[in-house]
Structure formats: structure tokens, C-alpha cells
Short mmCIF file of C-alpha atoms and ligand atoms in Angstrom, two decimals:
data_model
loop_
_atom_site.label_atom_id
_atom_site.label_comp_id
_atom_site.label_asym_id
_atom_site.label_seq_id
_atom_site.Cartn_x
_atom_site.Cartn_y
_atom_site.Cartn_z
CA MET A 1 152.78 293.85 73.34
CA PRO A 2 154.56 292.53 76.45
CA PHE A 3 154.93 294.49 79.71
CA LYS A 4 158.65 294.83 78.98
CA SER A 5 158.02 297.21 76.10
CA LEU A 6 156.46 299.67 78.56
CA LYS A 7 159.97 300.13 80.02
CA ILE A 8 159.01 298.58 83.32
CA ILE A 9 161.90 297.68 85.59
CA GLU A 10 162.94 294.08 86.26
CA PRO A 11 161.68 293.68 89.87
CA ILE A 12 158.19 294.76 88.83
CA LEU A 13 158.24 292.69 85.62
CA LYS A 14 159.08 289.65 87.69
CA ALA A 15 156.22 290.29 90.14
CA VAL A 16 153.72 290.99 87.37
CA SER A 17 154.68 287.79 85.61
CA GLU A 18 154.21 285.89 88.89
CA GLU A 19 150.70 287.33 89.02
CA GLY A 20 150.12 285.56 85.72
CA TYR A 21 149.78 288.72 83.62
CA THR A 22 151.31 288.39 80.19
CA ILE A 23 150.08 291.40 78.28
CA PRO A 24 149.06 294.81 79.61
CA THR A 25 145.40 295.78 79.41
CA GLN A 26 144.38 298.77 77.31
CA ILE A 27 144.47 301.25 80.19
CA GLN A 28 147.86 299.92 81.30
CA LYS A 29 149.27 300.31 77.77
CA GLU A 30 148.07 303.87 77.60
CA ALA A 31 148.51 305.14 81.15
CA ILE A 32 151.80 303.55 82.30
CA PRO A 33 154.08 305.41 79.82
CA LEU A 34 152.35 308.73 80.58
CA ILE A 35 152.66 308.29 84.33
CA LEU A 36 156.30 307.22 84.02
CA LYS A 37 156.97 310.47 82.12
CA GLY A 38 155.63 312.37 85.13
CA GLN A 39 152.47 313.66 83.45
CA ASP A 40 149.12 314.27 85.14
CA VAL A 41 146.53 311.80 83.89
CA LEU A 42 142.77 311.96 83.67
CA GLY A 43 141.62 308.37 83.26
CA CYS A 44 138.09 307.37 82.40
CA ALA A 45 138.04 303.73 83.40
CA GLN A 46 136.15 301.56 85.81
CA THR A 47 137.21 298.60 87.92
CA GLY A 48 137.72 295.48 85.88
CA THR A 49 139.85 297.23 83.26
CA GLY A 50 143.14 296.71 85.13
CA LYS A 51 143.28 300.34 86.23
CA THR A 52 144.81 299.60 89.66
CA ALA A 53 147.94 298.14 88.07
CA ALA A 54 147.89 301.03 85.57
CA PHE A 55 148.70 303.45 88.39
CA ALA A 56 150.33 301.10 90.95
CA ILE A 57 153.09 299.88 88.59
CA PRO A 58 154.43 303.31 87.54
CA ILE A 59 154.13 304.65 91.11
CA LEU A 60 156.20 301.74 92.43
CA GLN A 61 158.72 302.29 89.66
CA ALA A 62 159.00 306.05 90.22
CA LEU A 63 159.50 305.64 93.98
CA TYR A 64 161.93 302.76 93.53
CA GLU A 65 164.06 304.83 91.16
CA GLU A 66 164.02 307.93 93.32
CA THR A 67 166.85 307.89 95.80
CA SER A 68 165.60 308.80 99.19
CA ASN A 69 168.24 309.82 101.70
CA THR A 70 166.00 310.56 104.67
CA PRO A 71 166.55 308.14 107.57
CA LYS A 72 162.81 307.55 108.01
CA ARG A 73 160.48 306.74 105.12
CA LYS A 74 158.08 309.53 104.21
CA ILE A 75 154.77 309.26 102.42
CA ARG A 76 155.69 309.94 98.80
CA SER A 77 152.50 308.67 97.21
CA LEU A 78 148.90 308.94 98.40
CA ILE A 79 146.05 306.93 96.89
CA LEU A 80 142.61 308.11 97.93
CA THR A 81 139.74 305.71 97.33
CA PRO A 82 136.11 305.74 98.51
CA THR A 83 135.62 302.39 100.31
CA ARG A 84 137.50 300.13 102.69
CA GLU A 85 137.14 297.20 100.31
CA LEU A 86 138.71 299.15 97.47
CA ALA A 87 141.47 300.39 99.77
CA ILE A 88 142.31 296.84 100.78
CA GLN A 89 142.20 295.67 97.20
CA ILE A 90 144.55 298.46 96.10
CA ALA A 91 146.91 297.67 98.98
CA ASP A 92 146.91 294.02 97.87
CA SER A 93 147.87 295.15 94.38
CA PHE A 94 150.77 297.26 95.70
CA ALA A 95 151.91 294.28 97.78
CA ALA A 96 151.75 291.98 94.75
CA TYR A 97 153.41 294.19 92.12
CA GLY A 98 155.86 295.71 94.57
CA ARG A 99 157.04 292.55 96.27
CA TYR A 100 160.61 292.94 94.93
CA CYS A 101 160.83 296.73 95.26
CA GLY A 102 161.51 297.04 98.98
CA LEU A 103 159.00 299.86 99.39
CA LYS A 104 156.54 300.05 102.25
CA HIS A 105 152.85 300.76 101.97
CA CYS A 106 150.10 301.12 104.50
CA VAL A 107 146.32 301.22 104.25
CA VAL A 108 144.04 303.30 106.48
CA PHE A 109 140.24 303.25 106.61
CA GLY A 110 137.55 303.85 109.17
CA GLY A 111 135.36 301.47 111.14
CA VAL A 112 138.30 299.72 112.78
CA ASN A 113 140.69 300.47 115.63
CA GLN A 114 143.26 303.02 114.47
CA ASN A 115 146.16 301.70 116.57
CA PRO A 116 147.55 299.14 114.10
CA GLN A 117 147.31 301.79 111.39
CA THR A 118 149.12 304.46 113.41
CA ALA A 119 151.80 301.95 114.43
CA ALA A 120 152.46 301.17 110.76
CA LEU A 121 152.53 304.88 109.91
CA GLN A 122 154.98 305.65 112.69
CA ALA A 123 157.35 302.97 111.41
CA GLY A 124 157.46 304.92 108.12
CA VAL A 125 155.74 304.24 104.79
CA ASP A 126 156.39 305.22 101.19
CA ILE A 127 152.86 304.70 99.87
CA LEU A 128 149.63 305.42 101.72
CA ILE A 129 146.27 304.08 100.57
CA ALA A 130 143.36 305.70 102.36
CA THR A 131 139.67 306.45 102.53
CA PRO A 132 138.93 310.16 103.08
CA GLY A 133 137.38 310.18 106.57
CA ARG A 134 140.08 308.23 108.41
CA LEU A 135 142.80 310.01 106.47
CA LEU A 136 141.61 313.44 107.60
CA ASP A 137 141.14 312.15 111.11
CA LEU A 138 144.74 310.87 111.28
CA ILE A 139 146.06 314.08 109.72
CA ASN A 140 144.26 316.04 112.45
CA GLN A 141 145.83 313.79 115.05
CA LYS A 142 149.25 314.47 113.44
CA PHE A 143 149.91 310.85 112.58
CA ILE A 144 150.12 311.72 108.89
CA GLN A 145 152.09 314.42 107.08
CA LEU A 146 151.57 314.84 103.38
CA ALA A 147 154.30 317.42 102.67
CA ASP A 148 156.45 314.88 100.78
CA VAL A 149 153.73 313.49 98.49
CA LYS A 150 155.00 313.45 94.92
CA ILE A 151 152.27 311.35 93.31
CA PHE A 152 148.62 311.66 94.28
CA VAL A 153 145.87 309.37 92.98
CA LEU A 154 142.17 310.12 93.26
CA ASP A 155 140.49 306.81 92.52
CA GLU A 156 136.81 306.27 91.66
CA ALA A 157 136.15 310.00 91.73
CA ASP A 158 132.51 309.67 90.65
CA ARG A 159 131.79 307.29 93.51
CA MET A 160 133.53 309.67 95.92
CA LEU A 161 131.12 312.39 94.90
CA ASP A 162 128.12 310.03 95.10
CA MET A 163 129.16 309.15 98.62
CA GLY A 164 129.37 312.81 99.65
CA PHE A 165 133.16 313.08 99.97
CA VAL A 166 133.49 316.26 97.93
CA ASN A 167 134.34 318.50 100.89
CA ASP A 168 136.82 315.99 102.28
CA ILE A 169 138.54 315.91 98.89
CA LYS A 170 138.73 319.70 98.77
CA LYS A 171 140.25 319.77 102.28
CA LEU A 172 142.88 317.23 101.24
CA LEU A 173 143.72 319.07 98.05
CA ALA A 174 144.42 322.14 100.16
CA ILE A 175 146.78 320.15 102.41
CA LEU A 176 148.70 318.35 99.63
CA PRO A 177 151.81 320.04 98.21
CA LYS A 178 151.12 322.20 95.16
CA LYS A 179 153.94 320.62 93.18
CA LYS A 180 153.05 316.99 92.59
CA GLN A 181 151.93 314.58 89.91
CA SER A 182 148.18 313.93 90.04
CA LEU A 183 146.30 310.98 88.61
CA PHE A 184 142.53 311.05 88.49
CA PHE A 185 140.37 308.03 87.75
CA SER A 186 136.63 307.90 87.33
CA ALA A 187 134.26 305.44 85.67
CA THR A 188 132.09 308.27 84.41
CA MET A 189 132.79 311.89 83.58
CA PRO A 190 129.71 313.99 84.36
CA PRO A 191 130.30 317.79 84.44
CA GLU A 192 130.92 317.99 88.21
CA ILE A 193 133.67 315.37 87.88
CA THR A 194 135.31 317.25 85.02
CA LYS A 195 135.13 320.41 87.15
CA LEU A 196 136.78 318.67 90.09
CA ALA A 197 139.49 317.23 87.79
CA ASN A 198 140.17 320.65 86.26
CA SER A 199 140.54 322.15 89.72
CA PHE A 200 143.81 320.35 90.41
CA LEU A 201 145.13 318.50 87.34
CA ASN A 202 147.86 320.26 85.45
CA ASN A 203 147.44 319.93 81.68
CA PRO A 204 146.46 316.25 82.02
CA SER A 205 146.79 313.57 79.36
CA LYS A 206 143.41 311.97 78.88
CA VAL A 207 143.03 308.22 78.79
CA ALA A 208 139.59 306.76 78.18
CA VAL A 209 139.15 303.04 78.18
CA THR A 210 135.95 301.08 77.80
CA PRO A 211 133.66 303.90 78.80
CA VAL A 212 130.88 302.91 81.11
CA SER A 213 128.44 302.33 78.27
CA SER A 214 130.54 299.76 76.41
CA THR A 215 132.12 297.51 79.06
CA VAL A 216 128.87 295.62 79.18
CA ASP A 217 129.49 294.18 75.74
CA ILE A 218 131.47 291.19 76.97
CA ILE A 219 128.92 290.28 79.64
CA LYS A 220 125.91 288.15 78.73
CA GLN A 221 122.82 289.91 80.05
CA GLU A 222 119.42 288.42 80.77
CA LEU A 223 116.23 290.08 81.88
CA TYR A 224 113.50 288.26 83.78
CA PHE A 225 110.17 290.03 84.20
CA VAL A 226 108.84 288.80 87.53
CA ASP A 227 106.44 289.99 90.23
CA LYS A 228 108.11 291.24 93.38
CA ILE A 229 106.52 288.50 95.49
CA ASN A 230 107.95 285.83 93.19
CA LYS A 231 111.56 287.05 93.17
CA ASN A 232 112.57 284.63 95.93
CA SER A 233 111.03 281.70 94.06
CA LEU A 234 112.75 282.73 90.86
CA LEU A 235 116.09 283.03 92.62
CA LEU A 236 115.71 279.58 94.18
CA ASP A 237 114.64 278.18 90.82
CA LEU A 238 117.73 279.57 89.06
CA LEU A 239 120.01 278.29 91.79
CA LYS A 240 118.41 274.87 91.47
CA ASN A 241 118.20 274.60 87.73
CA ARG A 242 121.14 276.49 86.31
CA ASP A 243 124.77 275.70 86.60
CA ILE A 244 125.58 278.51 89.06
CA LYS A 245 128.52 277.59 91.25
CA THR A 246 128.64 280.95 93.00
CA CYS A 247 126.88 284.22 92.43
CA LEU A 248 126.77 287.76 93.71
CA VAL A 249 123.23 288.99 94.34
CA PHE A 250 122.47 292.71 94.59
CA THR A 251 119.72 294.25 96.64
CA ARG A 252 118.98 297.95 97.08
CA THR A 253 118.94 297.97 100.88
CA LYS A 254 120.85 296.37 103.76
CA HIS A 255 117.58 295.09 105.17
CA GLY A 256 116.74 293.55 101.79
CA ALA A 257 120.14 291.85 101.67
CA ASP A 258 119.59 290.28 105.11
CA LYS A 259 116.12 289.10 104.09
CA VAL A 260 117.41 287.37 100.97
CA VAL A 261 120.17 285.71 103.00
CA ARG A 262 117.65 284.38 105.54
CA MET A 263 115.43 283.08 102.76
CA LEU A 264 118.32 281.30 101.02
CA ARG A 265 119.61 279.78 104.26
CA SER A 266 116.15 278.51 105.15
CA ASN A 267 116.22 276.76 101.79
CA GLY A 268 119.55 275.11 102.51
CA ILE A 269 121.71 277.44 100.40
CA LYS A 270 124.90 278.81 101.94
CA ALA A 271 124.58 282.59 101.78
CA GLU A 272 126.10 285.62 103.47
CA ALA A 273 125.42 289.34 103.30
CA ILE A 274 127.95 292.11 102.85
CA HIS A 275 126.81 295.63 103.62
CA GLY A 276 127.59 298.75 105.62
CA ASN A 277 126.02 297.52 108.88
CA LYS A 278 128.48 294.64 109.08
CA THR A 279 131.80 295.12 110.81
CA GLN A 280 134.88 295.30 108.65
CA LYS A 281 135.90 291.90 110.00
CA ALA A 282 132.54 290.34 109.10
CA ARG A 283 132.71 291.81 105.60
CA GLN A 284 136.22 290.50 105.02
CA GLN A 285 135.24 287.08 106.36
CA ALA A 286 132.17 286.98 104.10
CA LEU A 287 134.36 287.85 101.12
CA THR A 288 136.96 285.23 102.03
CA ASN A 289 134.27 282.56 102.38
CA PHE A 290 132.81 283.56 99.05
CA LYS A 291 136.16 283.56 97.26
CA ALA A 292 136.85 280.09 98.66
CA GLN A 293 133.41 279.05 97.33
CA TYR A 294 132.42 278.01 100.83
CA THR A 295 129.54 280.46 100.51
CA ARG A 296 127.56 279.97 97.33
CA VAL A 297 125.67 283.26 97.32
CA LEU A 298 126.99 286.61 98.49
CA VAL A 299 124.23 289.20 98.83
CA ALA A 300 125.49 292.76 98.64
CA THR A 301 124.35 296.35 98.57
CA ASP A 302 125.96 298.68 96.06
CA ILE A 303 128.35 300.56 98.28
CA ALA A 304 129.62 297.42 100.02
CA ALA A 305 130.15 295.69 96.69
CA ARG A 306 132.21 298.49 95.24
CA GLY A 307 135.54 296.87 95.99
CA ILE A 308 134.58 293.27 95.51
CA ASP A 309 137.09 291.70 93.19
CA VAL A 310 136.52 288.01 92.79
CA ASP A 311 138.35 286.26 89.99
CA ASP A 312 136.16 283.87 88.02
CA LEU A 313 132.87 285.26 89.28
CA GLU A 314 130.55 284.17 86.50
CA PHE A 315 127.13 285.30 87.75
CA VAL A 316 125.76 288.55 89.05
CA ILE A 317 122.06 288.70 89.88
CA ASN A 318 120.22 291.99 90.22
CA TYR A 319 117.51 290.95 92.65
CA GLU A 320 116.40 294.57 92.51
CA ILE A 321 117.08 296.95 89.64
CA PRO A 322 119.04 300.06 90.60
CA ASN A 323 117.38 303.41 89.91
CA ILE A 324 120.74 304.88 88.87
CA SER A 325 121.68 303.36 85.53
CA GLU A 326 125.40 303.60 86.08
CA THR A 327 125.05 301.46 89.19
CA TYR A 328 123.80 298.66 86.93
CA VAL A 329 127.02 298.89 84.92
CA HIS A 330 129.13 298.88 88.09
CA ARG A 331 127.24 295.88 89.41
CA ILE A 332 127.52 293.75 86.34
CA GLY A 333 131.18 294.76 86.02
CA ARG A 334 131.87 292.48 89.03
CA THR A 335 131.68 289.63 86.55
CA GLY A 336 133.50 289.19 83.24
CA ARG A 337 136.66 290.63 84.82
CA ALA A 338 139.80 290.90 82.72
CA GLY A 339 138.11 289.23 79.77
CA ALA A 340 136.62 286.26 81.68
CA LYS A 341 133.12 284.86 81.03
CA GLY A 342 130.25 286.64 82.77
CA THR A 343 126.47 286.57 82.98
CA ALA A 344 124.31 289.27 84.55
CA ILE A 345 120.73 288.31 85.38
CA SER A 346 118.19 290.99 86.28
CA PHE A 347 114.86 290.51 88.02
CA CYS A 348 112.52 293.30 86.98
CA ASP A 349 109.12 293.85 88.55
CA GLU A 350 106.40 296.16 87.32
CA HIS A 351 107.77 299.20 89.15
CA GLU A 352 111.30 298.72 87.89
CA ILE A 353 110.53 298.79 84.17
CA GLU A 354 111.36 302.52 84.06
CA PHE A 355 114.80 301.81 85.50
CA ILE A 356 115.47 299.16 82.87
CA MET A 357 114.50 301.62 80.16
CA ASP A 358 117.02 304.14 81.52
CA ILE A 359 119.70 301.45 81.75
CA GLU A 360 119.10 300.40 78.16
CA LYS A 361 119.50 304.02 77.10
CA LEU A 362 122.82 304.24 78.91
CA ILE A 363 124.24 300.99 77.60
CA ALA A 364 122.71 301.64 74.18
CA LYS A 365 121.37 298.14 73.83
CA LYS A 366 118.33 296.07 74.72
CA ILE A 367 118.81 293.47 77.42
CA PRO A 368 117.52 290.15 76.07
CA VAL A 369 114.32 289.06 77.84
CA ILE A 370 114.03 285.49 79.07
CA GLU A 371 110.65 284.14 78.06
CA GLY A 372 108.81 281.12 79.38
CA HIS A 373 110.26 281.08 82.88
CA PRO A 374 108.08 279.77 85.73
CA PHE A 375 107.27 283.13 87.40
CA PRO A 376 106.15 285.53 84.67
CA LEU A 377 105.21 289.10 85.57
CA LYS A 378 101.42 289.26 85.79
CA ALA A 379 101.16 292.73 84.27
CA TYR A 380 103.24 291.50 81.36
CA TYR A 381 101.59 288.10 81.00
CA PRO A 382 98.11 288.55 82.54
CA ASN A 383 96.83 285.08 81.60
CA GLU A 384 99.77 283.24 83.04
CA LYS A 385 99.91 281.75 86.56
CA ALA A 386 103.23 281.55 88.36
CA ALA A 387 104.29 277.94 88.29
CA SER A 388 105.81 276.06 91.17
CA THR A 389 107.72 273.85 88.76
CA ILE A 390 109.62 274.64 85.61
CA ALA A 391 107.23 275.59 82.86
CA LYS A 392 107.78 274.53 79.29
CA PRO A 393 109.00 277.39 77.16
CA VAL A 394 105.91 278.99 75.66
CA ALA A 395 105.43 280.20 72.12
CA GLN A 396 106.33 283.84 71.85
CA GLY A 397 103.40 284.94 69.69
CA ASN A 398 100.97 285.54 72.56
CA ARG A 399 103.32 287.77 74.57
CA ARG A 400 102.08 291.29 75.15
CA PRO A 401 104.37 293.88 76.67
CA PRO A 402 102.61 296.42 78.91
CA ASN A 403 101.79 299.76 77.32
CA ARG A 404 104.72 301.46 79.01
CA TRP A 405 107.02 298.99 77.38
CA LYS A 406 107.05 299.89 73.76
CA HIS A 407 110.46 298.68 72.62
CA ASN A 408 111.02 295.97 70.08
CA ARG A 409 112.83 293.56 72.28
CA THR A 410 115.12 290.61 71.62
CA LYS A 411 113.39 287.50 72.91
CA LYS A 412 115.02 284.39 74.22
CA GLN A 413 113.74 281.16 75.67
CA ALA A 414 114.39 280.33 79.30
CA VAL A 415 117.43 278.19 79.84
CA VAL A 416 116.12 275.03 81.42
CA SER A 417 118.62 272.40 82.31
P1 AMP B 501 141.11 296.43 88.33
O1 AMP B 501 140.47 297.09 87.15
O2 AMP B 501 142.34 297.11 88.75
O3 AMP B 501 140.11 296.23 89.43
O4 AMP B 501 141.58 294.95 87.86
C1 AMP B 501 140.68 293.97 87.46
C2 AMP B 501 141.26 292.58 87.49
O5 AMP B 501 142.16 292.39 86.39
C3 AMP B 501 142.06 292.23 88.74
O6 AMP B 501 141.62 290.96 89.18
C4 AMP B 501 143.51 292.17 88.28
O7 AMP B 501 144.21 291.20 89.01
C5 AMP B 501 143.37 291.76 86.83
N1 AMP B 501 144.45 292.28 85.93
C6 AMP B 501 144.99 293.52 85.96
N2 AMP B 501 145.90 293.66 84.98
C7 AMP B 501 145.93 292.49 84.30
C8 AMP B 501 146.67 292.00 83.17
N3 AMP B 501 147.55 292.77 82.52
N4 AMP B 501 146.45 290.75 82.76
C9 AMP B 501 145.53 289.97 83.41
N5 AMP B 501 144.79 290.36 84.47
C10 AMP B 501 144.98 291.60 84.92
#
């Protein structure tokens, strides 16, 4: 089914084709016609499914087709998203798909000087992409009026709640005009998200694509049991012995991310960290270097990585296992984007086994364990010494999982190249 059959107008079709898209993704097929009809939409979809284009394309089309006779452009669509990285990524999408529409968009987020943002706003914009804090701040300073908003998007609603934006969202909902089209996207739909959606969506059409528990199917997953003190050695070993051009490594803390970066650099590997303590400029630069493959390893914390969209990212490494299972799915969703190849490697120490069990419950599958690697977890393999060189794959018969680990697991040999 080509984009044309979704009744998309010529200027957008041309831009989309220049982006190299030939067929719409599932969420685009389902959501675009509904949004073009003016309906409210409740979309259960995470990044990587093509959801940005699913709302950006019909918004551009609706605003393009609406004749506006005011001398100055007014904000007719507001997209609210939790992080600066996501905001920038969404703005890039509007720029790409809307390049022949003649509409203006602007992106506002905190942590940077507001003057360039207010200058752009004062020149007049049709579409505003914003994070909640800076948006409210600029509304209070009277740089932003939302009285003309016709289409409102709440993106990554579950993440917004995780990040404590619920009150900001409620304040904004009170400011926005009552009569508008609302689009609500969330990767997961726990009860508090459904409640929030019901509080402002008007008889929404529901679109659910690749729910969080099934997106992982296209990504190859590997689990390494390893002692915490050997995680650095294992990481270096993988970078040395596997064909990993670039990879995104996740740590739980900012401090942990910096430590891994220092360790990699001291071993001659180009690495950079991306986390909340870095300035916006440093984060963007780190991302640019990584995309250009100048940096081989980007080490990120979860919140900073939320908006990372790198085409052709094949490897994600969970240096530490997240204690929230859905975070695992978000992390590994950075790879295998839009149907591309992806591998997610997880380093699990003794104290993280519980987290893996929760993750496996959520994704409803067992993550294949890599056997015979050089740094086996002592509690799992008590008779084994961590090797400094690549060990030969060992027979699987003498493996004993710890008592807490009672699953029948799929076993694989270490990939040694
Ligand atoms: P998103 O879920 O919006 O973060 O998009 C994930 C990735 O898919 C982005 O890199 C988009 O450029 C890409 N993408 C979106 N729609 C399509 C499409 N119809 N065909 C190919 N790639 C797409």
C-alpha cells in the first residue's frame, strides 16, 4: 500500500519519497486516515514504529489545507513531548515532511537560552513542538498563546508521567481551547495513562501497534551472566572480538556512564557520554559524533537516550539491567528501527537476575543466554575462573543455574570471531 492511497497531498508525498519511505508503517496506515478525518486518536505505539510521521503528516496536511487569513501566523498545532532530544527529533521530522508545505514550526525546550526561541515565536509559527517546563514558562511570560490550537499532540505520555510532568500537563490542558482535535501517544497503557487520556480525549479511535511486549521480536537478544567487577572486561572483550562498528551502552546512573566512558577511553576506544548533566550543546555534539561514527561507543542513561534516533544502530548493550522492565524494551528499541537489523546484549550480575525475570515476564519470552564467554558469573558457574583471554566454548552439561533461577532457558554458545 503506497502513501498515495492514504490521500496524502502532493507536496508531502514528494517530501516523504525524498526521505526514502516507500510504504507507510502500520501505525501510519491506521492513524493517518483517522487524523485526517479530524478524529481524536489514542495511539499505543513506541518510538521506532514510525509514529512521529503518523501524526506529523496529517497535521501538516490539515494546516496546509486550512486557509488562514490572519496577517501573522498563529500556533495552530502543539506537540508536547517529554525530552529535548525527542522535541528536536520531532522538529526534524516536521522540517523533513513539511519542506514543500510553506508552514513554519518552532521547537522550545529548557536548559538553553530562551532568546532564539522567543525570537522565532515572535516571527509567527504554525506548529509548536515543546517540552512542558519551558512551554509553561514561555506562556507565563506571554510569549506563547495557545488560543488558536486546533490539533494537540501529547507524545510519550507514559514517559511524561514517569518524569513527573503530570501537573504540568493538567495546567496545559486547562489553558488549551476546549474545541480541538487531540492525539495521544504512549508506549504503554497502564491505568493512570488511560485515566489521563479519558480526561481530555473525545470519543477517541484507538490504534495499537506493536505493543511494548512484542516489538522485541525483531531484535536479537543475548544475555551474559557476569560479575559486576568483570563488566568492563566483558565490554572490552566484545568490542575487541565482535564485529561492532558502533554501539549504544546503557548505564543506570550519570556517574556510571562517565565511569564507563573513562574506562573505554583509557583502553583506546572512542567513547562519549550523553546524560542530563551535560549541556544541550554537549549532548547534541555527542549525538552528531556518534551518528557520524566518529565516536564508536555512546554511553547513555535512560532519560537522555529517550530521543536518540540513529539509523542503522545495530547494537545496544545494557551494561546494567534496568529495574523497570519497560525501560528494557525502550532501550533495546533504539536498535532494529523501521525493520533494520538489531542486537541487544545484556550484562546481568547476581543482583540483577530478578530484573531479568521481570523483563522476561513482560516480553513473554526467555532471553537466550550466552554460554562459554570469558567472564562467567561466579554464583552461576562457581568452578569457573574469569579468563583474561577468550575461553573455548564449554560443554553445557555442567552448567548449574543458581537456585533463584529456575527457568528452562535457551542456551547458546558465545560468538567468538
Ligand atoms: P519514530 O517511531 O517516529 O521514532 O520513527 C522511527 C524511524 O522510522 C525514523 O528513523 C523514521 O525516519 C523511520 N520511518 C518512519 N516512517 C517510515 C516509513 N514509512 N518507511 C521507512 N522508515 C520510516
